[in-house]
mmCIF file of C-alpha atoms in Angstrom:
data_model
loop_
_atom_site.group_PDB
_atom_site.id
_atom_site.type_symbol
_atom_site.label_atom_id
_atom_site.label_comp_id
_atom_site.label_asym_id
_atom_site.label_seq_id
_atom_site.Cartn_x
_atom_site.Cartn_y
_atom_site.Cartn_z
ATOM 1 C CA MET A 933 23.264 -17.408 28.216
ATOM 2 C CA ALA A 934 22.083 -14.231 26.458
ATOM 3 C CA ARG A 935 24.872 -11.681 25.778
ATOM 4 C CA ARG A 936 24.492 -8.605 27.814
ATOM 5 C CA VAL A 937 24.217 -5.368 25.790
ATOM 6 C CA SER A 938 26.004 -2.349 27.289
ATOM 7 C CA THR A 939 24.205 0.912 28.006
ATOM 8 C CA ARG A 940 26.529 2.705 25.590
ATOM 9 C CA ARG A 941 25.665 0.329 22.806
ATOM 10 C CA LYS A 942 21.918 0.747 23.422
ATOM 11 C CA ALA A 943 22.368 4.542 23.313
ATOM 12 C CA ILE A 944 24.172 4.363 20.030
ATOM 13 C CA THR A 945 21.830 2.033 18.475
ATOM 14 C CA THR A 946 18.861 4.123 19.628
ATOM 15 C CA LEU A 947 20.329 7.322 18.217
ATOM 16 C CA ALA A 948 21.132 5.674 14.962
ATOM 17 C CA ALA A 949 17.513 4.292 14.626
ATOM 18 C CA TRP A 950 15.952 7.652 15.479
ATOM 19 C CA SER A 951 18.450 9.309 12.940
ATOM 20 C CA VAL A 952 17.445 6.885 10.198
ATOM 21 C CA GLY A 953 13.735 7.257 11.049
ATOM 22 C CA PHE A 954 13.939 11.018 10.973
ATOM 23 C CA LEU A 955 15.747 10.982 7.626
ATOM 24 C CA ILE A 956 13.057 8.786 6.154
ATOM 25 C CA PHE A 957 10.169 10.842 7.566
ATOM 26 C CA PHE A 958 11.736 14.314 6.869
ATOM 27 C CA PRO A 959 10.210 14.560 3.334
ATOM 28 C CA ILE A 960 6.800 14.019 4.681
ATOM 29 C CA LEU A 961 7.384 16.549 7.472
ATOM 30 C CA TRP A 962 8.655 19.082 4.946
ATOM 31 C CA THR A 963 5.507 18.587 2.793
ATOM 32 C CA VAL A 964 3.130 19.153 5.595
ATOM 33 C CA LEU A 965 5.091 22.245 6.729
ATOM 34 C CA THR A 966 5.056 23.609 3.310
ATOM 35 C CA SER A 967 1.296 23.196 2.989
ATOM 36 C CA PHE A 968 1.018 25.917 5.789
ATOM 37 C CA LYS A 969 3.088 28.496 4.041
ATOM 38 C CA THR A 970 2.294 31.042 1.371
ATOM 39 C CA GLU A 971 3.541 30.498 -2.062
ATOM 40 C CA ALA A 972 6.264 32.983 -1.572
ATOM 41 C CA GLN A 973 7.400 31.444 1.534
ATOM 42 C CA ALA A 974 7.329 28.010 -0.008
ATOM 43 C CA ILE A 975 10.033 28.982 -2.582
ATOM 44 C CA ALA A 976 12.008 31.266 -0.127
ATOM 45 C CA ASP A 977 15.771 31.053 -0.276
ATOM 46 C CA PRO A 978 17.194 30.042 2.270
ATOM 47 C CA PRO A 979 14.170 27.686 3.029
ATOM 48 C CA LEU A 980 12.056 28.352 5.968
ATOM 49 C CA PHE A 981 11.683 25.659 8.440
ATOM 50 C CA LEU A 982 9.559 26.921 11.274
ATOM 51 C CA GLY A 983 9.847 30.643 11.118
ATOM 52 C CA PHE A 984 7.008 31.445 8.777
ATOM 53 C CA ASP A 985 3.434 32.684 8.916
ATOM 54 C CA TRP A 986 1.067 29.831 9.278
ATOM 55 C CA THR A 987 -1.928 29.760 7.041
ATOM 56 C CA LEU A 988 -4.832 27.496 6.075
ATOM 57 C CA GLU A 989 -5.377 29.287 2.836
ATOM 58 C CA ASN A 990 -3.939 26.437 0.684
ATOM 59 C CA TYR A 991 -6.275 23.933 2.130
ATOM 60 C CA ALA A 992 -9.248 26.308 1.427
ATOM 61 C CA VAL A 993 -8.064 26.803 -2.101
ATOM 62 C CA VAL A 994 -7.681 23.017 -2.673
ATOM 63 C CA GLN A 995 -11.065 22.235 -1.261
ATOM 64 C CA GLU A 996 -12.586 24.929 -3.393
ATOM 65 C CA ARG A 997 -10.942 23.938 -6.593
ATOM 66 C CA SER A 998 -11.283 20.081 -6.089
ATOM 67 C CA ASP A 999 -13.919 17.777 -4.667
ATOM 68 C CA TYR A 1000 -11.361 16.113 -2.183
ATOM 69 C CA LEU A 1001 -14.119 13.677 -0.740
ATOM 70 C CA ARG A 1002 -14.909 12.283 -4.214
ATOM 71 C CA PHE A 1003 -11.258 11.551 -4.832
ATOM 72 C CA LEU A 1004 -10.941 10.070 -1.412
ATOM 73 C CA TRP A 1005 -13.975 7.783 -1.845
ATOM 74 C CA ASN A 1006 -12.627 6.567 -5.268
ATOM 75 C CA SER A 1007 -9.212 5.695 -3.584
ATOM 76 C CA VAL A 1008 -10.964 3.832 -0.737
ATOM 77 C CA ILE A 1009 -13.063 1.798 -3.148
ATOM 78 C CA ILE A 1010 -10.112 1.051 -5.585
ATOM 79 C CA ALA A 1011 -7.532 0.181 -2.899
ATOM 80 C CA GLY A 1012 -9.932 -1.751 -0.644
ATOM 81 C CA GLY A 1013 -11.742 -3.437 -3.425
ATOM 82 C CA SER A 1014 -8.537 -4.644 -5.243
ATOM 83 C CA THR A 1015 -7.018 -5.917 -1.972
ATOM 84 C CA LEU A 1016 -10.191 -7.695 -0.976
ATOM 85 C CA LEU A 1017 -10.549 -9.308 -4.531
ATOM 86 C CA GLY A 1018 -6.846 -10.185 -4.620
ATOM 87 C CA THR A 1019 -7.008 -11.753 -1.083
ATOM 88 C CA MET A 1020 -10.157 -13.878 -2.054
ATOM 89 C CA VAL A 1021 -8.100 -15.278 -5.137
ATOM 90 C CA ALA A 1022 -4.791 -15.666 -3.395
ATOM 91 C CA ILE A 1023 -5.763 -17.544 -0.225
ATOM 92 C CA PRO A 1024 -6.919 -20.723 -2.192
ATOM 93 C CA ALA A 1025 -3.953 -20.346 -4.484
ATOM 94 C CA ALA A 1026 -1.506 -19.965 -1.522
ATOM 95 C CA TRP A 1027 -3.048 -22.862 0.146
ATOM 96 C CA ALA A 1028 -2.634 -25.132 -2.900
ATOM 97 C CA MET A 1029 0.998 -24.239 -3.216
ATOM 98 C CA ALA A 1030 1.674 -24.571 0.446
ATOM 99 C CA PHE A 1031 -0.083 -28.008 1.252
ATOM 100 C CA VAL A 1032 -0.399 -29.844 -2.249
ATOM 101 C CA PRO A 1033 2.929 -31.473 -3.112
ATOM 102 C CA GLY A 1034 4.347 -30.164 -6.434
ATOM 103 C CA LYS A 1035 7.777 -30.035 -7.894
ATOM 104 C CA LYS A 1036 6.889 -26.922 -9.745
ATOM 105 C CA THR A 1037 5.608 -24.880 -6.863
ATOM 106 C CA LYS A 1038 8.834 -22.714 -6.522
ATOM 107 C CA ASP A 1039 9.137 -22.168 -10.258
ATOM 108 C CA ILE A 1040 5.484 -21.040 -10.327
ATOM 109 C CA LEU A 1041 6.146 -18.531 -7.492
ATOM 110 C CA LEU A 1042 9.238 -17.234 -9.057
ATOM 111 C CA TRP A 1043 7.375 -16.867 -12.425
ATOM 112 C CA MET A 1044 4.684 -14.886 -10.649
ATOM 113 C CA LEU A 1045 7.150 -12.649 -8.909
ATOM 114 C CA SER A 1046 8.979 -12.045 -12.136
ATOM 115 C CA THR A 1047 5.882 -10.444 -13.643
ATOM 116 C CA LYS A 1048 6.450 -7.551 -11.261
ATOM 117 C CA MET A 1049 9.661 -6.793 -12.999
ATOM 118 C CA LEU A 1050 8.019 -6.027 -16.258
ATOM 119 C CA PRO A 1051 7.679 -2.269 -16.976
ATOM 120 C CA ALA A 1052 3.986 -1.440 -16.697
ATOM 121 C CA VAL A 1053 4.273 0.801 -19.736
ATOM 122 C CA GLY A 1054 4.979 -2.212 -21.677
ATOM 123 C CA VAL A 1055 1.440 -3.547 -21.382
ATOM 124 C CA LEU A 1056 -0.287 -0.160 -21.284
ATOM 125 C CA TYR A 1057 -1.362 -0.139 -24.919
ATOM 126 C CA PRO A 1058 -3.094 -3.427 -25.017
ATOM 127 C CA ILE A 1059 -4.807 -2.950 -21.622
ATOM 128 C CA TYR A 1060 -5.897 0.570 -22.705
ATOM 129 C CA LEU A 1061 -7.557 -0.981 -25.948
ATOM 130 C CA ILE A 1062 -9.146 -3.718 -23.855
ATOM 131 C CA PHE A 1063 -10.564 -1.113 -21.489
ATOM 132 C CA ILE A 1064 -12.043 0.724 -24.492
ATOM 133 C CA GLN A 1065 -13.621 -2.388 -25.994
ATOM 134 C CA LEU A 1066 -15.223 -3.368 -22.579
ATOM 135 C CA GLY A 1067 -16.264 0.087 -21.636
ATOM 136 C CA LEU A 1068 -14.175 0.032 -18.425
ATOM 137 C CA LEU A 1069 -12.050 3.215 -19.160
ATOM 138 C CA ASP A 1070 -12.543 5.694 -16.384
ATOM 139 C CA SER A 1071 -14.328 3.220 -14.197
ATOM 140 C CA ARG A 1072 -13.573 1.985 -10.656
ATOM 141 C CA ILE A 1073 -14.378 -1.588 -11.577
ATOM 142 C CA GLY A 1074 -11.668 -1.509 -14.135
ATOM 143 C CA LEU A 1075 -9.045 -0.092 -11.820
ATOM 144 C CA VAL A 1076 -9.990 -2.593 -9.139
ATOM 145 C CA VAL A 1077 -9.250 -5.454 -11.536
ATOM 146 C CA VAL A 1078 -6.002 -3.945 -12.919
ATOM 147 C CA LEU A 1079 -4.586 -3.241 -9.394
ATOM 148 C CA MET A 1080 -5.682 -6.630 -8.051
ATOM 149 C CA LEU A 1081 -3.708 -8.246 -10.951
ATOM 150 C CA CYS A 1082 -0.743 -6.154 -10.420
ATOM 151 C CA ASN A 1083 -0.527 -6.937 -6.730
ATOM 152 C CA LEU A 1084 -1.614 -10.542 -6.829
ATOM 153 C CA PRO A 1085 1.876 -12.017 -6.995
ATOM 154 C CA ILE A 1086 2.789 -10.288 -3.897
ATOM 155 C CA ILE A 1087 -0.307 -11.372 -2.049
ATOM 156 C CA VAL A 1088 0.175 -14.874 -3.099
ATOM 157 C CA TRP A 1089 3.822 -14.990 -2.338
ATOM 158 C CA MET A 1090 3.215 -13.406 1.245
ATOM 159 C CA LEU A 1091 0.472 -15.846 1.974
ATOM 160 C CA TYR A 1092 2.318 -18.843 0.823
ATOM 161 C CA THR A 1093 5.079 -17.937 3.227
ATOM 162 C CA TYR A 1094 2.693 -17.498 6.155
ATOM 163 C CA PHE A 1095 0.871 -20.780 5.271
ATOM 164 C CA LYS A 1096 4.125 -22.791 5.176
ATOM 165 C CA GLU A 1097 4.653 -21.979 8.882
ATOM 166 C CA ILE A 1098 1.479 -23.800 9.892
ATOM 167 C CA PRO A 1099 1.938 -27.477 10.555
ATOM 168 C CA GLY A 1100 0.205 -29.587 7.852
ATOM 169 C CA GLU A 1101 -0.915 -32.166 10.535
ATOM 170 C CA ILE A 1102 -3.427 -29.691 11.846
ATOM 171 C CA LEU A 1103 -5.162 -29.765 8.427
ATOM 172 C CA GLU A 1104 -4.970 -33.500 8.132
ATOM 173 C CA ALA A 1105 -6.659 -33.741 11.513
ATOM 174 C CA ALA A 1106 -9.473 -31.457 10.293
ATOM 175 C CA ARG A 1107 -10.019 -33.626 7.344
ATOM 176 C CA MET A 1108 -10.045 -36.717 9.557
ATOM 177 C CA ASP A 1109 -12.822 -35.033 11.539
ATOM 178 C CA GLY A 1110 -14.754 -34.657 8.252
ATOM 179 C CA ALA A 1111 -13.955 -31.067 7.238
ATOM 180 C CA THR A 1112 -14.476 -30.242 3.646
ATOM 181 C CA LEU A 1113 -11.917 -28.284 1.589
ATOM 182 C CA ARG A 1114 -13.916 -25.119 1.945
ATOM 183 C CA GLU A 1115 -14.306 -25.576 5.852
ATOM 184 C CA GLU A 1116 -10.630 -26.519 5.935
ATOM 185 C CA ILE A 1117 -9.629 -23.186 4.341
ATOM 186 C CA LEU A 1118 -12.175 -20.977 6.070
ATOM 187 C CA TYR A 1119 -12.417 -22.439 9.602
ATOM 188 C CA VAL A 1120 -8.826 -23.986 10.258
ATOM 189 C CA LEU A 1121 -6.198 -22.434 7.959
ATOM 190 C CA THR A 1122 -7.467 -18.682 7.816
ATOM 191 C CA PRO A 1123 -7.958 -18.082 11.577
ATOM 192 C CA MET A 1124 -4.507 -19.553 12.205
ATOM 193 C CA ALA A 1125 -2.904 -17.183 9.668
ATOM 194 C CA VAL A 1126 -4.817 -14.134 10.641
ATOM 195 C CA PRO A 1127 -1.574 -12.051 11.487
ATOM 196 C CA GLY A 1128 -0.154 -12.870 8.131
ATOM 197 C CA ILE A 1129 -3.202 -12.185 6.236
ATOM 198 C CA ALA A 1130 -3.765 -8.818 8.102
ATOM 199 C CA SER A 1131 -0.201 -7.675 7.258
ATOM 200 C CA THR A 1132 -0.638 -8.792 3.611
ATOM 201 C CA ILE A 1133 -3.924 -6.873 3.464
ATOM 202 C CA LEU A 1134 -2.462 -3.699 5.090
ATOM 203 C CA LEU A 1135 0.713 -3.889 2.679
ATOM 204 C CA ASN A 1136 -1.337 -4.141 -0.420
ATOM 205 C CA ILE A 1137 -3.751 -1.387 0.564
ATOM 206 C CA ILE A 1138 -0.830 0.858 0.854
ATOM 207 C CA LEU A 1139 0.473 -0.289 -2.671
ATOM 208 C CA ALA A 1140 -2.896 0.245 -4.230
ATOM 209 C CA TRP A 1141 -3.430 3.566 -2.609
ATOM 210 C CA ASN A 1142 -0.039 4.816 -3.896
ATOM 211 C CA GLU A 1143 -0.326 3.439 -7.331
ATOM 212 C CA ALA A 1144 -0.004 6.366 -9.844
ATOM 213 C CA PHE A 1145 0.760 4.924 -13.338
ATOM 214 C CA TRP A 1146 -2.438 2.935 -13.943
ATOM 215 C CA THR A 1147 -4.671 5.403 -12.198
ATOM 216 C CA LEU A 1148 -3.368 8.330 -14.179
ATOM 217 C CA ASN A 1149 -3.590 6.636 -17.479
ATOM 218 C CA LEU A 1150 -6.918 4.679 -17.195
ATOM 219 C CA THR A 1151 -8.892 7.397 -15.561
ATOM 220 C CA ALA A 1152 -10.048 10.945 -16.504
ATOM 221 C CA ALA A 1153 -12.401 12.347 -13.921
ATOM 222 C CA LYS A 1154 -15.206 10.023 -12.823
ATOM 223 C CA ALA A 1155 -12.940 7.427 -11.265
ATOM 224 C CA ALA A 1156 -9.962 9.333 -10.580
ATOM 225 C CA PRO A 1157 -8.306 8.681 -7.141
ATOM 226 C CA LEU A 1158 -6.214 10.749 -4.981
ATOM 227 C CA THR A 1159 -3.089 10.134 -7.100
ATOM 228 C CA ALA A 1160 -4.914 12.036 -9.993
ATOM 229 C CA PHE A 1161 -6.010 14.685 -7.429
ATOM 230 C CA ILE A 1162 -2.249 15.436 -6.615
ATOM 231 C CA ALA A 1163 -1.232 15.378 -10.368
ATOM 232 C CA SER A 1164 -3.919 18.128 -11.055
ATOM 233 C CA TYR A 1165 -1.797 20.601 -9.195
ATOM 234 C CA SER A 1166 1.112 20.300 -11.626
ATOM 235 C CA SER A 1167 0.113 22.596 -14.440
ATOM 236 C CA PRO A 1168 1.877 24.042 -17.542
ATOM 237 C CA GLU A 1169 1.740 27.556 -15.850
ATOM 238 C CA GLY A 1170 4.159 26.366 -13.201
ATOM 239 C CA LEU A 1171 4.233 24.337 -9.857
ATOM 240 C CA PHE A 1172 2.395 25.872 -6.968
ATOM 241 C CA TYR A 1173 4.443 24.301 -4.179
ATOM 242 C CA ALA A 1174 2.279 25.362 -1.148
ATOM 243 C CA LYS A 1175 -1.048 24.211 -2.806
ATOM 244 C CA LEU A 1176 0.684 20.954 -4.179
ATOM 245 C CA SER A 1177 1.992 20.266 -0.652
ATOM 246 C CA ALA A 1178 -1.562 20.864 0.779
ATOM 247 C CA ALA A 1179 -2.977 18.361 -1.802
ATOM 248 C CA SER A 1180 -0.299 15.800 -1.024
ATOM 249 C CA THR A 1181 -0.898 16.139 2.684
ATOM 250 C CA LEU A 1182 -4.587 15.574 2.159
ATOM 251 C CA ALA A 1183 -3.826 12.534 -0.049
ATOM 252 C CA ILE A 1184 -1.355 10.739 2.301
ATOM 253 C CA ALA A 1185 -3.152 11.561 5.638
ATOM 254 C CA PRO A 1186 -5.576 8.615 5.612
ATOM 255 C CA ILE A 1187 -2.983 6.029 4.690
ATOM 256 C CA LEU A 1188 -0.590 7.549 7.330
ATOM 257 C CA ILE A 1189 -3.322 7.218 9.973
ATOM 258 C CA LEU A 1190 -4.039 3.637 8.948
ATOM 259 C CA GLY A 1191 -0.542 2.756 9.111
ATOM 260 C CA TRP A 1192 0.049 4.487 12.457
ATOM 261 C CA PHE A 1193 -2.699 2.523 14.157
ATOM 262 C CA SER A 1194 -1.998 -0.771 12.534
ATOM 263 C CA GLN A 1195 1.742 -0.607 12.833
ATOM 264 C CA LYS A 1196 1.835 -3.377 15.691
ATOM 265 C CA GLN A 1197 -0.299 -5.696 13.557
ATOM 266 C CA LEU A 1198 1.911 -5.016 10.466
ATOM 267 C CA VAL A 1199 5.129 -5.808 12.355
ATOM 268 C CA ARG A 1200 3.495 -8.858 13.968
ATOM 269 C CA GLY A 1201 2.513 -10.197 10.597
ATOM 270 C CA LEU A 1202 5.738 -9.383 8.913
ATOM 271 C CA THR A 1203 7.585 -11.332 11.595
ATOM 272 C CA PHE A 1204 4.981 -14.125 11.690
ATOM 273 C CA GLY A 1205 6.887 -17.439 11.856
ATOM 274 C CA ALA A 1206 10.283 -15.889 12.143
ATOM 275 C CA VAL A 1207 10.842 -17.049 15.642
ATOM 276 C CA LYS A 1208 10.153 -20.587 16.627
#
C-alpha cells in the first residue's frame, strides 16, 4: 500500500521546490530586467528591482551595433550541426556497446567519459595549428566538428544507457525475420528509443549553444556564434551592464524557448527506463 502524504508535507515540499527554482532562475530574471534599464539605473546602489524607467534603447543599440541575426544563424548551424553529426556517429557506437558482448565495454565508456575531464586549454594549441593548416579557422564546419567531438562521449554514454533498457530479444526477432544490421538500427532500435534520443539531442544542443571556450578561440568574425556576440560587449573601456544584459537576453532567448516547449520530452527522456 502506498504511503499517504500529508497536506502539510505537500505544502512544504512545494514551497521548497518553488524556492529552489526561483533561486536558480533569479540570475536570468535579473539579466532580463537589467536589459530594460538605463546604464545609470543598471549600476544604481541600492539595486533597482522593478522601480525603474523601462526602455528598449539597449536592444536598439545592440541591434544597430551588431548583426544579431548573423550570430544567431551561426549558433543554429553550429549547435544543430554538431548535435546531428554526433548523433549519427553515436547511435551505431552505442548499439555496438549495448548489444554486442564485450568485457571492455565499461572500460571504454569510462575512458570516453574521462576525456571530458581534460582541460580544454590543454589541447587548444595543437587544434589551433591543425585548423590553420586545414583552413578551418573561423569556419562553421570546423566548429561543428570540434563541438561534436567534445560532446560525443556524453551522447554515446546517454544513448548506451537508453539502449540497454531495450530487450535484446526484440532485436533478435528482427534478425530472424531477415532484418539487416542497418534495418535493425533504423527501423527497430531507433523508434523504440525515441524518448532517449530526443532528450540526448536536446541536452547536447544546449551544451553546444552555450559553449564559449572553443567558439571564442577558433572564430574571429565570419563564423562567430552568440557567445562571441555577448563577449563583444565586454570592452577595455568598461562594462556596459545594460547593453551587456540586452545582448545576453537575446542570446539565451532562443534556447530558453526551446527548453520551455520541450521540457516534457526532456524529462520523459531523462527518466526513460527508470520505472519498470
